[in-house]
XYZ file of C-alpha atoms in Angstrom:
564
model
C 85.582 3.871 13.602
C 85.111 -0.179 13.883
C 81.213 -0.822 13.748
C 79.291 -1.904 16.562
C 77.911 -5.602 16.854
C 73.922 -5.378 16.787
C 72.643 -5.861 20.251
C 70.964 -9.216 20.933
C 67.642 -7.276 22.145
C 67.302 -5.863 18.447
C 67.649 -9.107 16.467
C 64.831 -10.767 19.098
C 62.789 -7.695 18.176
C 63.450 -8.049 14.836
C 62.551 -11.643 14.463
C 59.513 -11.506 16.660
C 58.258 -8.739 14.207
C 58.620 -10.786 10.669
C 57.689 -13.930 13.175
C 54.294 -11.566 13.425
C 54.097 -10.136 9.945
C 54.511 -13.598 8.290
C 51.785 -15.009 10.914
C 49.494 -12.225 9.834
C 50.246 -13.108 6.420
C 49.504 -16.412 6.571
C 46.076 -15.606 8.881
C 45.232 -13.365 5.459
C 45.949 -15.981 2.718
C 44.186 -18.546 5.072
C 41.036 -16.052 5.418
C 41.075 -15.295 1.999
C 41.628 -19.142 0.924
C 38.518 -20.030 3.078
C 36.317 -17.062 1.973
C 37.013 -18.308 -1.510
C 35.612 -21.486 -0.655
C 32.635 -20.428 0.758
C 28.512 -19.975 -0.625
C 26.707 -17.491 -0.049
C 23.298 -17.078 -0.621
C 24.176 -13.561 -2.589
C 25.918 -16.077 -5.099
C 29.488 -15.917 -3.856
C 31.827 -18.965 -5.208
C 28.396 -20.715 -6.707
C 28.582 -21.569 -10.493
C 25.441 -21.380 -12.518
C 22.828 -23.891 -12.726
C 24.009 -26.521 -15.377
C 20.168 -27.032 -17.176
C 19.663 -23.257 -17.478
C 23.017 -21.341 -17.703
C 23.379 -17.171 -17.183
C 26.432 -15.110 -17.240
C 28.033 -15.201 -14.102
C 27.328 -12.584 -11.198
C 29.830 -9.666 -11.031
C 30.287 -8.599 -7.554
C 30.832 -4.705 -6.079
C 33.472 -5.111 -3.223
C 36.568 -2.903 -3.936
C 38.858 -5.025 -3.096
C 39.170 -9.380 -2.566
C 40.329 -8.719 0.989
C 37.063 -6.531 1.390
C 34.850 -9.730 -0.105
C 36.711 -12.255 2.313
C 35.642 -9.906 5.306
C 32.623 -9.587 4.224
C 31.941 -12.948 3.233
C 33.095 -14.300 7.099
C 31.015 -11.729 8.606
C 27.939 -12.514 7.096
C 27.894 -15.836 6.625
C 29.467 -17.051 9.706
C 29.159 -14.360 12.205
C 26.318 -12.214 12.117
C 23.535 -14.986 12.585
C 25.049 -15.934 16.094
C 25.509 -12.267 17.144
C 21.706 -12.229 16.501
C 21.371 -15.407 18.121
C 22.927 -14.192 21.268
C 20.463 -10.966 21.099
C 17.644 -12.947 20.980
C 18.377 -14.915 24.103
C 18.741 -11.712 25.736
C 14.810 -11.066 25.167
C 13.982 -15.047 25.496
C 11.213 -14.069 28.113
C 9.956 -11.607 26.529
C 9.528 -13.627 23.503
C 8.134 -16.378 25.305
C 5.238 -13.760 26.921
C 4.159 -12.281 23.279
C 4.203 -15.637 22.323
C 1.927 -16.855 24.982
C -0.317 -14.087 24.401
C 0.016 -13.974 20.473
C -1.311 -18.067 20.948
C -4.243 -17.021 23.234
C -5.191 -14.356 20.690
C -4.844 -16.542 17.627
C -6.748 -19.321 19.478
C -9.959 -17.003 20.408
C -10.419 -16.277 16.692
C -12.397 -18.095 13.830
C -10.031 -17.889 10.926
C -11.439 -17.174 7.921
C -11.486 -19.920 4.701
C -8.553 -19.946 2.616
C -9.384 -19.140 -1.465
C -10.509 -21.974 -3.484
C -6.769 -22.069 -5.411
C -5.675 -23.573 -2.016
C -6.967 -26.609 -2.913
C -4.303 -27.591 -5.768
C -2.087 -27.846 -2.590
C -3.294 -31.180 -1.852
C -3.161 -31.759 -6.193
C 0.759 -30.700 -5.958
C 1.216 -33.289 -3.236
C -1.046 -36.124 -4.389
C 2.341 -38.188 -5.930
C 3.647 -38.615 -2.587
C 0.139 -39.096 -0.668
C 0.513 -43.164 0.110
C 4.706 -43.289 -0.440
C 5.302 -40.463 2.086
C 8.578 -38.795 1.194
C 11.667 -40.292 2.905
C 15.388 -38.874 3.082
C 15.926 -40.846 -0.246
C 13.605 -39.056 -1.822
C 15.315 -35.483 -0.559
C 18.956 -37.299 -1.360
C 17.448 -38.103 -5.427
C 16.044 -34.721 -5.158
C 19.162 -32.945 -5.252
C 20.636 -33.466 -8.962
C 17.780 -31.754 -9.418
C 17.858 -28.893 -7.397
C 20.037 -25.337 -6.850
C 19.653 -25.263 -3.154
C 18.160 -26.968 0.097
C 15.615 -25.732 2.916
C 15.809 -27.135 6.357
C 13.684 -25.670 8.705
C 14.108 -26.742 12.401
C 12.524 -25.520 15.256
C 11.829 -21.638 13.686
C 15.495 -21.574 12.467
C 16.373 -21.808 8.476
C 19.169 -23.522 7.445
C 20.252 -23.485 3.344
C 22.594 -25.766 1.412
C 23.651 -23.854 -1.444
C 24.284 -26.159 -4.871
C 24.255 -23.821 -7.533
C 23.770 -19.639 -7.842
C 20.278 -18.372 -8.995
C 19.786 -15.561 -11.419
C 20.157 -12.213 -9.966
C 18.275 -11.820 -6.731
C 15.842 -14.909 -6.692
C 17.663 -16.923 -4.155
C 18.161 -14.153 -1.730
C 14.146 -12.862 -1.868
C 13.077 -16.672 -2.031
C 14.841 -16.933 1.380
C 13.877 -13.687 2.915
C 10.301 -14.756 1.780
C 10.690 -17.711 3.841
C 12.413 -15.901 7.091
C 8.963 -13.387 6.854
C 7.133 -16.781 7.667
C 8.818 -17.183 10.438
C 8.132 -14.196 11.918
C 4.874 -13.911 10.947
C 3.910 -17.518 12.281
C 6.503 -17.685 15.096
C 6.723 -21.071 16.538
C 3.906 -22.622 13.944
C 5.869 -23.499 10.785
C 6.715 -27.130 11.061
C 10.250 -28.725 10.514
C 10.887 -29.248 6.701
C 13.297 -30.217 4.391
C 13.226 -29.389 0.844
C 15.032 -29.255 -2.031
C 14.462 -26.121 -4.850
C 15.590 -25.062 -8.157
C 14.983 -21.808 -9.007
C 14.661 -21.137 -12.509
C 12.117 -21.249 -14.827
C 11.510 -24.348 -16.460
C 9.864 -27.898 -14.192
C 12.284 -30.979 -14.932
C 10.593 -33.964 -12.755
C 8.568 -34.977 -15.797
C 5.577 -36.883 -14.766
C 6.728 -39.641 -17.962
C 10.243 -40.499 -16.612
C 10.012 -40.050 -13.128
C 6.476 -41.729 -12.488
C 7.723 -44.976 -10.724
C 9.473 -42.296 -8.492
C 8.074 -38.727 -8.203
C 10.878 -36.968 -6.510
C 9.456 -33.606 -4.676
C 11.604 -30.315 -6.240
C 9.998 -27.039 -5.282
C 9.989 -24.485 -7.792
C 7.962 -21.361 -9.320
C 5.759 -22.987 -11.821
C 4.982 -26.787 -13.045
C 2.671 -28.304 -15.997
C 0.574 -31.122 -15.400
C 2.738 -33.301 -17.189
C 5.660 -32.059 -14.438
C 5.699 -33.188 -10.791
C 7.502 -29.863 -9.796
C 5.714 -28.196 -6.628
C 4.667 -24.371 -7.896
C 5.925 -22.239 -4.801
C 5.234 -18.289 -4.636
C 8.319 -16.661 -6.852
C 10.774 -13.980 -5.285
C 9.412 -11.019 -6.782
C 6.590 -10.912 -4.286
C 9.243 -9.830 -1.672
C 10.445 -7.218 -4.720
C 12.691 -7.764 -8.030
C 15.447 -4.715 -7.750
C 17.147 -5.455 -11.059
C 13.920 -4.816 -12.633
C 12.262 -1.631 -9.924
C 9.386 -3.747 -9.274
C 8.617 -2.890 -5.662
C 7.176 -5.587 -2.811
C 3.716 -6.859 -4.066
C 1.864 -4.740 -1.761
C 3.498 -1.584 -2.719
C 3.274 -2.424 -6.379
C -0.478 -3.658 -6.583
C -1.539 -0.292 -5.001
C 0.554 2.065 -7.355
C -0.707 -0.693 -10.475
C -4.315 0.230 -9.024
C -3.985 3.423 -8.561
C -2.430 4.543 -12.590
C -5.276 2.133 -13.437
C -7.748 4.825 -12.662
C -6.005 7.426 -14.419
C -8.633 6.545 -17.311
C -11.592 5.289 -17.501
C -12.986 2.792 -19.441
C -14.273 4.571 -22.400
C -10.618 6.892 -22.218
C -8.579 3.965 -22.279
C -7.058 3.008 -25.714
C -9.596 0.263 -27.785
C -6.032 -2.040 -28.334
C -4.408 -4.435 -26.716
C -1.046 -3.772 -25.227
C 2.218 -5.663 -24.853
C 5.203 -4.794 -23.592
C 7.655 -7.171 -22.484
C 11.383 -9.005 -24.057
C 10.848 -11.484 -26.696
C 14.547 -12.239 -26.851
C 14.202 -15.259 -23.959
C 13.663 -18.481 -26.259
C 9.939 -18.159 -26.387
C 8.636 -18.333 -29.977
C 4.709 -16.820 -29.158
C 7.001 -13.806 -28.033
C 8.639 -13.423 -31.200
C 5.083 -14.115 -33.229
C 3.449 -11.439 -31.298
C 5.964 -9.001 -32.597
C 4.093 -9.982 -36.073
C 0.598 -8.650 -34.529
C 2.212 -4.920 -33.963
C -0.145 -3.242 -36.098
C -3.526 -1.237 -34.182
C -5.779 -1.238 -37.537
C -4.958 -4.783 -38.657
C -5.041 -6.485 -35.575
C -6.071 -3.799 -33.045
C -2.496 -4.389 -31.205
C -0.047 -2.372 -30.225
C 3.478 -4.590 -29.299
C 6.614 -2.882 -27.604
C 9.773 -4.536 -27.641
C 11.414 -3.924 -24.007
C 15.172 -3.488 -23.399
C 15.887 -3.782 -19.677
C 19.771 -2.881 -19.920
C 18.214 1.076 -21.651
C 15.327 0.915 -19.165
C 17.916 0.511 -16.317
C 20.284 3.814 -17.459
C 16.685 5.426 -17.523
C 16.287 4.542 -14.430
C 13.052 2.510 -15.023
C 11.129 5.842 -16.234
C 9.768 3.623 -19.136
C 8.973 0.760 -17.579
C 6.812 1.741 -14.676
C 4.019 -0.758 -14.576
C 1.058 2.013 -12.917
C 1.936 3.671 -16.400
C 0.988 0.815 -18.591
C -2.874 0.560 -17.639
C -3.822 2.813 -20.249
C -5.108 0.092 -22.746
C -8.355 -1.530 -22.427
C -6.844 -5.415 -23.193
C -3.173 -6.439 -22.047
C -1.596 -9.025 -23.322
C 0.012 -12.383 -21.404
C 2.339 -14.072 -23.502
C 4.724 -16.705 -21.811
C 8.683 -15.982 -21.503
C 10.948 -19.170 -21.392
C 8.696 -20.889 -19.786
C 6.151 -19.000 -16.768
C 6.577 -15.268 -16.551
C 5.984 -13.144 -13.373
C 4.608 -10.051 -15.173
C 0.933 -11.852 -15.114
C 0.239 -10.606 -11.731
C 0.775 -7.130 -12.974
C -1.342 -7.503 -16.218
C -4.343 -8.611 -14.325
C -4.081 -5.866 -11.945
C -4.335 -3.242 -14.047
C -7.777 -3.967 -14.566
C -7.933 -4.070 -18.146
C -8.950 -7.311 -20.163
C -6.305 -9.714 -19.627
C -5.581 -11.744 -22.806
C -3.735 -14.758 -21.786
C -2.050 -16.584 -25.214
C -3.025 -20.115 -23.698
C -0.438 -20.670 -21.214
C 1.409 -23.909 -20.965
C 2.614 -23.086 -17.339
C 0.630 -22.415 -13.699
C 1.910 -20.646 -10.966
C 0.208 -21.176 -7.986
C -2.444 -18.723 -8.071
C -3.079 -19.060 -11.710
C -5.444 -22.138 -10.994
C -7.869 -19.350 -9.819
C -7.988 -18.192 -12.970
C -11.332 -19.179 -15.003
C -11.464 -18.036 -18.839
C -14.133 -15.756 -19.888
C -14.338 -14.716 -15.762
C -11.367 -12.720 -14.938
C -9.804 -13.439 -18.361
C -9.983 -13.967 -22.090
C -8.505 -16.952 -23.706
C -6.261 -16.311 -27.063
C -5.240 -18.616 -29.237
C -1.600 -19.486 -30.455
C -2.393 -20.731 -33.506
C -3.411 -17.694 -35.599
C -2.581 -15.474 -33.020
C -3.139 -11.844 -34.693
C -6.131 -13.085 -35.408
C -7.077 -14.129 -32.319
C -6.041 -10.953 -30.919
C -8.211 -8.945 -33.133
C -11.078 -11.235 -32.708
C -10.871 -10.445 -28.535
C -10.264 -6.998 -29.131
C -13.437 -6.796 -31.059
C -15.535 -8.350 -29.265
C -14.402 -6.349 -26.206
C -14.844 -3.157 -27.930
C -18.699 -4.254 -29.299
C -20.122 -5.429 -25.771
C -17.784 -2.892 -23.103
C -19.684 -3.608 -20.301
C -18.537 -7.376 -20.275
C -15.229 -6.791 -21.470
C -14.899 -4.286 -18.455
C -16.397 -6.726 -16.122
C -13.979 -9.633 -16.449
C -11.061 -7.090 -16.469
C -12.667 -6.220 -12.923
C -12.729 -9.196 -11.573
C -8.916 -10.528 -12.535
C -7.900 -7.208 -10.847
C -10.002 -8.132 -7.990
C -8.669 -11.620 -8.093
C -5.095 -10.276 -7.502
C -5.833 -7.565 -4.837
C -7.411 -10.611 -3.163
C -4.115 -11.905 -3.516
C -2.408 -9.899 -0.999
C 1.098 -9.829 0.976
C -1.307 -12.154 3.576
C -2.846 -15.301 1.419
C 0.747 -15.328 -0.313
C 2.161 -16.393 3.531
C -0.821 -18.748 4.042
C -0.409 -19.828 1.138
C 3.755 -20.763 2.012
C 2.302 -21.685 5.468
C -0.496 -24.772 4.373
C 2.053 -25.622 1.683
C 4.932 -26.219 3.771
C 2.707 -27.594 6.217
C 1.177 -29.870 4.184
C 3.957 -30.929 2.424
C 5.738 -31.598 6.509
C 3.051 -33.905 7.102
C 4.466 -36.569 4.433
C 7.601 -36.299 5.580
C 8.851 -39.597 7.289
C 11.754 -38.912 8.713
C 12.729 -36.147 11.190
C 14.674 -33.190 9.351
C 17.940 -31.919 10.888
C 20.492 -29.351 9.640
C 22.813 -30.734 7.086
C 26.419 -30.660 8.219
C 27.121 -28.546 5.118
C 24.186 -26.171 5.637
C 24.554 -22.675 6.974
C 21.864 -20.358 9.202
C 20.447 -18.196 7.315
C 18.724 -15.315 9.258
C 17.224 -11.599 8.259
C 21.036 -10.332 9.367
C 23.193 -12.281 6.950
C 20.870 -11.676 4.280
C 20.998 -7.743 4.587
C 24.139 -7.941 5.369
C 24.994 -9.758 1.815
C 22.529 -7.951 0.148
C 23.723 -4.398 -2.225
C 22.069 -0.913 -0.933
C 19.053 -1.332 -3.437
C 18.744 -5.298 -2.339
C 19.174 -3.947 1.615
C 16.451 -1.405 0.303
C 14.024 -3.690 -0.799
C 14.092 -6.456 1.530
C 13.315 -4.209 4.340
C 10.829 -2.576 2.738
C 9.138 -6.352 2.085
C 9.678 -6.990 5.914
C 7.051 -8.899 7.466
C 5.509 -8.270 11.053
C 3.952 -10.557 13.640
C 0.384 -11.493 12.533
C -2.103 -10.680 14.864
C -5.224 -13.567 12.937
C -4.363 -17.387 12.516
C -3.856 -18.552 9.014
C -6.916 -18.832 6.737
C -8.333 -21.985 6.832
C -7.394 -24.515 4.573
C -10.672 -26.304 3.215
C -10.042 -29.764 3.023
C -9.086 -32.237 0.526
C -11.897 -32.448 -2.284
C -13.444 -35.133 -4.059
C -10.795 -37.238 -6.657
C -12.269 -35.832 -9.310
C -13.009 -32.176 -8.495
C -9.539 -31.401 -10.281
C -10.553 -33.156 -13.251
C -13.515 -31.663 -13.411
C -12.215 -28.063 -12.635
C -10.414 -28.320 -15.412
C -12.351 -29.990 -17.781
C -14.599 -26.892 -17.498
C -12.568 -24.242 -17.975
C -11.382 -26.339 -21.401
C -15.142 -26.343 -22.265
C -15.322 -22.841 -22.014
C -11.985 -22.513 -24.354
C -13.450 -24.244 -26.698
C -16.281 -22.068 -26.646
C -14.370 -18.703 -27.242
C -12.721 -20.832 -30.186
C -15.970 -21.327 -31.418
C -17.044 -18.104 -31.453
C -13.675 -16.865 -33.162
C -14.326 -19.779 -35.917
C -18.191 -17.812 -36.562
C -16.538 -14.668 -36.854
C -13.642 -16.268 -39.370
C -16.115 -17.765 -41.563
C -18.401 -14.483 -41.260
C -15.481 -12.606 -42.538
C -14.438 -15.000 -45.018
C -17.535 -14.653 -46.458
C -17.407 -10.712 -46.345
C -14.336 -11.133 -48.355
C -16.374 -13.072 -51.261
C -19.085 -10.542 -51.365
C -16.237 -7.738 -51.910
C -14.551 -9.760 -54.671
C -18.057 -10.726 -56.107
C -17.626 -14.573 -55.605
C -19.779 -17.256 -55.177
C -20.234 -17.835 -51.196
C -18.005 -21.325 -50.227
C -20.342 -24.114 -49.901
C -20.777 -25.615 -46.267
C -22.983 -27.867 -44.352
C -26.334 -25.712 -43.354
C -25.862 -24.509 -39.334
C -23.097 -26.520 -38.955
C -19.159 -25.847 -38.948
C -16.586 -28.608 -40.794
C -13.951 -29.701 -37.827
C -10.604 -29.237 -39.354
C -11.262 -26.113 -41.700
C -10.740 -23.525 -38.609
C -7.496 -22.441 -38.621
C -7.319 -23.153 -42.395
C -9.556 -20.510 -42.930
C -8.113 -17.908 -39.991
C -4.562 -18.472 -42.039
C -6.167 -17.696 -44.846
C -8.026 -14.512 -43.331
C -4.465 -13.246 -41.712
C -3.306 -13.472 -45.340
C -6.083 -11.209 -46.759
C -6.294 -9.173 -44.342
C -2.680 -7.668 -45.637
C -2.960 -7.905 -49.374
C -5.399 -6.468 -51.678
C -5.247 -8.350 -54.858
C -8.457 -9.505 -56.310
C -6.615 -12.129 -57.684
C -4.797 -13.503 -54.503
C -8.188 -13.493 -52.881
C -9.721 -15.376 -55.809
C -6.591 -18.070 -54.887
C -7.513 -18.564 -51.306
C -10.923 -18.679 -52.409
C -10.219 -21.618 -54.380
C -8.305 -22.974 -51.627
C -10.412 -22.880 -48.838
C -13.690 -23.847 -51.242
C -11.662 -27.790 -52.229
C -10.612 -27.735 -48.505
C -14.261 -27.467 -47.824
C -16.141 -29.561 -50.651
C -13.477 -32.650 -49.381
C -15.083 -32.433 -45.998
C -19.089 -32.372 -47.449
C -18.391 -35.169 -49.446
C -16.993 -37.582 -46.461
């Protein structure tokens, strides 16, 4: 039999089909070429920050079709869905708004904490300049991403990714303020980096301070301290929403009481992050020389153990914890001070922004990096010989924090931003590279235990005005502030340089020497932490004849400085 010529209907079918299939295609390869191009605050298509760089993020999706869908629908689509919900309820808005303003306006709020203050400090560079778009435009080599706030909605230009989660709870933190304070947060554009170390140093940049917002500063940095992400929660760590995780770090802190709790100080924490005083600490791990007991940490183990070793209302046992800087700032110092115990801070080069409420010998002691086991001892000792004080100033650095709640943390965000607005001379508007970012996107971006988190750190309408933001002190009330809290420094060194030659001496008297000759009731500058070296040295050894070296040692070092 001849074969049958294909019927003209077929061959139109046919080509209409691969027509289809090969538009399809092309829709998918488009999709997936755009996806691939676009940043997302979870840290899709963003490279690491160039001044601080961290392995690249690893993402879950199964598949890169699955990522391109999911990268469209969040970033581009889910924000205007909202949108469009929220002009369904407009009116209703508009009445609890009305009402929420009549409320708010009937009430006396009450004053803000004193650490508000360093607001106006943190913004003093651009006080008679103002800050123009120039200053935003020089502002971005130095930044990861960009904040534009305009009429209650929150626009982000994304620069570079942020390690793990801090990006996506910085923003949520900010979206909280807006619903907390609807219709009150002014428009503001700002520029962030968000890791660890300030970079606008005070030296190079002082003909032009450019304004960066980050976690912590120096006051040789112009960097603007801003609250850090884990008050909304740190999943890749289990530390819960600050709320949640002050009241559990509360609670395990009355598992003991004073008297019960171990008389050592108590570290825990990961010395592997560039930070020498981390890796001298590890020296001080012995509870009879130095009355300190120092854990290495290993959060890759403590994750597979699902946190079971790391739970911070479990590590309130000890009667003095220890602060001792990371990289630069660290965020566990909120946690130490809750637990109650005497907070030994290693003399921080960094501030957060609540830290400037911290006053030595108050709601913490001061510890020295310069013969630091020593210094350790000398606290622990001292604590342990008068209790009552020791347990008084723990007190009050726990009571410091739970006056820090989940509400002064968004006043706080509130009089900064605010503050900051006011110097702004220029109007902001969204970027054209910017994208909304609203609760939506973000939980849609976020992983189940991000999703879990951020909901859990959700903010609600507040019902009170803001605290009250006293207003701007004296010039000099910062210089004095912390001229007196150095003063008082310098006192606890003084008092660890009696006890150094005290036990110097102690040491002659067991060898049988002849006490080192000094200056009656006085104490030679310059033979301090020659003598605590020495001390830390004979403290380990127990050779008559060593001792009868640094005896020698520390008697020329001494005679030199009598006969000046």
């Amino acid at each position: 039999m001849g074969s049958h010529p294909r019927s003209p209907s077929y061959l139109f079918f046919s080509v209409v089909a691969l027509s289809f299939l090969s538009l399809i295609a092309l829709l998918i390869y488009k999709v997936d070429n755009f996806a691939s191009q676009t940043k997302t605050v979870a840290g899709h298509n963003l490279e690491p920050t160039p001044w601080h760089f961290f392995p690249p993020k690893n993402f879950t999706e199964e598949t890169r079709q699955a990522r391109s869908y999911k990268i469209i629908q969040c970033s581009y689509l889910t924000c205007r869905y909202a949108g469009t919900n929220n002009d369904v309820l407009a009116l209703e808005e508009q009445q609890q708004e009305e009402q929420r303003r009549h409320f708010v306006s009937s009430q006396t709020p009450e004053k803000c904490p004193n650490f508000f203050k360093f607001i106006y400090r943190d913004l003093e560079p651009w006080a008679k300049t103002r800050i123009s778009n120039y200053h935003i435009t020089q502002a971005k080599q130095h930044a990861a991403f960009r904040v534009v706030i305009v009429e209650g909605r929150l626009y982000v230009d994304l620069y570079y990714a942020c390690v793990q989660s801090r990006l996506m709870f910085t923003l949520w933190g900010l979206l909280q303020l807006l619903k907390r304070y609807p219709g009150m947060v002014p428009d503001v554009d700002m520029m962030f980096d968000c890791m660890d170390k300030p970079t606008i140093d005070r030296i190079e940049h002082g003909s032009f301070p450019v304004p960066l917002f980050r976690y912590c500063t120096t006051e040789a940095y112009f960097d603007i301290p801003f609250p850090d992400w884990s008050f909304w929660g740190w999943p890749e760590t289990n530390i819960q929403p600050w709320d949640e995780q002050f009241k559990d770090i509360k609670e395990g802190s009355q598992a003991k009481s004073w008297a019960e709790k171990f008389p050592r100080a108590f570290w825990k924490g990961n010395p592997d992050v560039e930070a020498p005083i981390r890796q001298e600490l590890m020296q001080c791990n012995h509870s009879r020389l130095w009355g300190a007991q120092i854990i290495r940490q290993n959060w890759e183990e403590e994750a597979k153990g699902g946190f079971e070793q790391s739970k911070l209302s479990n590590q309130c046992n000890h009667r003095f914890k220890i602060y001792a800087e990371g990289y630069a700032w660290s965020v566990s110092l909120k946690y130490i001070l809750s637990c109650g115990s005497l907070a030994l801070l290693i003399s921080p080069q960094y501030e957060d922004f609540f830290t400037r409420g911290l006053i030595p010998k108050f709601n913490y002691w001061p510890v020295s990096p310069i013969g630091l086991c020593h210094s350790i001892k000398f606290a622990v000792d001292w604590g342990n010989t008068n209790p009552s004080e020791a347990e008084a100033i723990g007190k009050r650095g726990q009571e410091l924090m739970g006056s820090l709640s989940m509400d002064r943390v968004y006043d706080y965000t509130f009089h900064l931003i605010s503050e900051y607005s006011k110097l702004q001379d220029f109007k902001p508007v969204q970027p054209s590279s910017a994208q909304e970012v609203c609760e939506e996107s973000l939980l849609c971006l976020a992983e189940p235990k991000q999703r879990e988190f951020l909901k859990r750190a959700a903010a609600v309408r507040s019902s009170t005005p803001p605290c009250s933001l006293i207003k701007r002190p004296n010039s000099n009330f910062f210089d004095i502030w912390t001229e007196q809290k150095k003063k008082i420094i310098e006192h606890v060194k003084d008092m660890e340089m009696r006890n150094a030659f005290t036990s110097m001496i102690n040491y002659y008297q067991m060898y049988k020497l002849p006490r080192p000759l000094v200056k009656e009731g006085t104490f030679l500058p310059g033979t301090y932490f020659f003598v605590v070296f020495s001390i830390n040295i004979a403290s380990t050894i127990s050779s008559a004849d060593t001792i009868t070296c640094i005896y020698i040692s520390v008697n020329i070092r001494l005679r030199k400085h009598i006969h000046k």
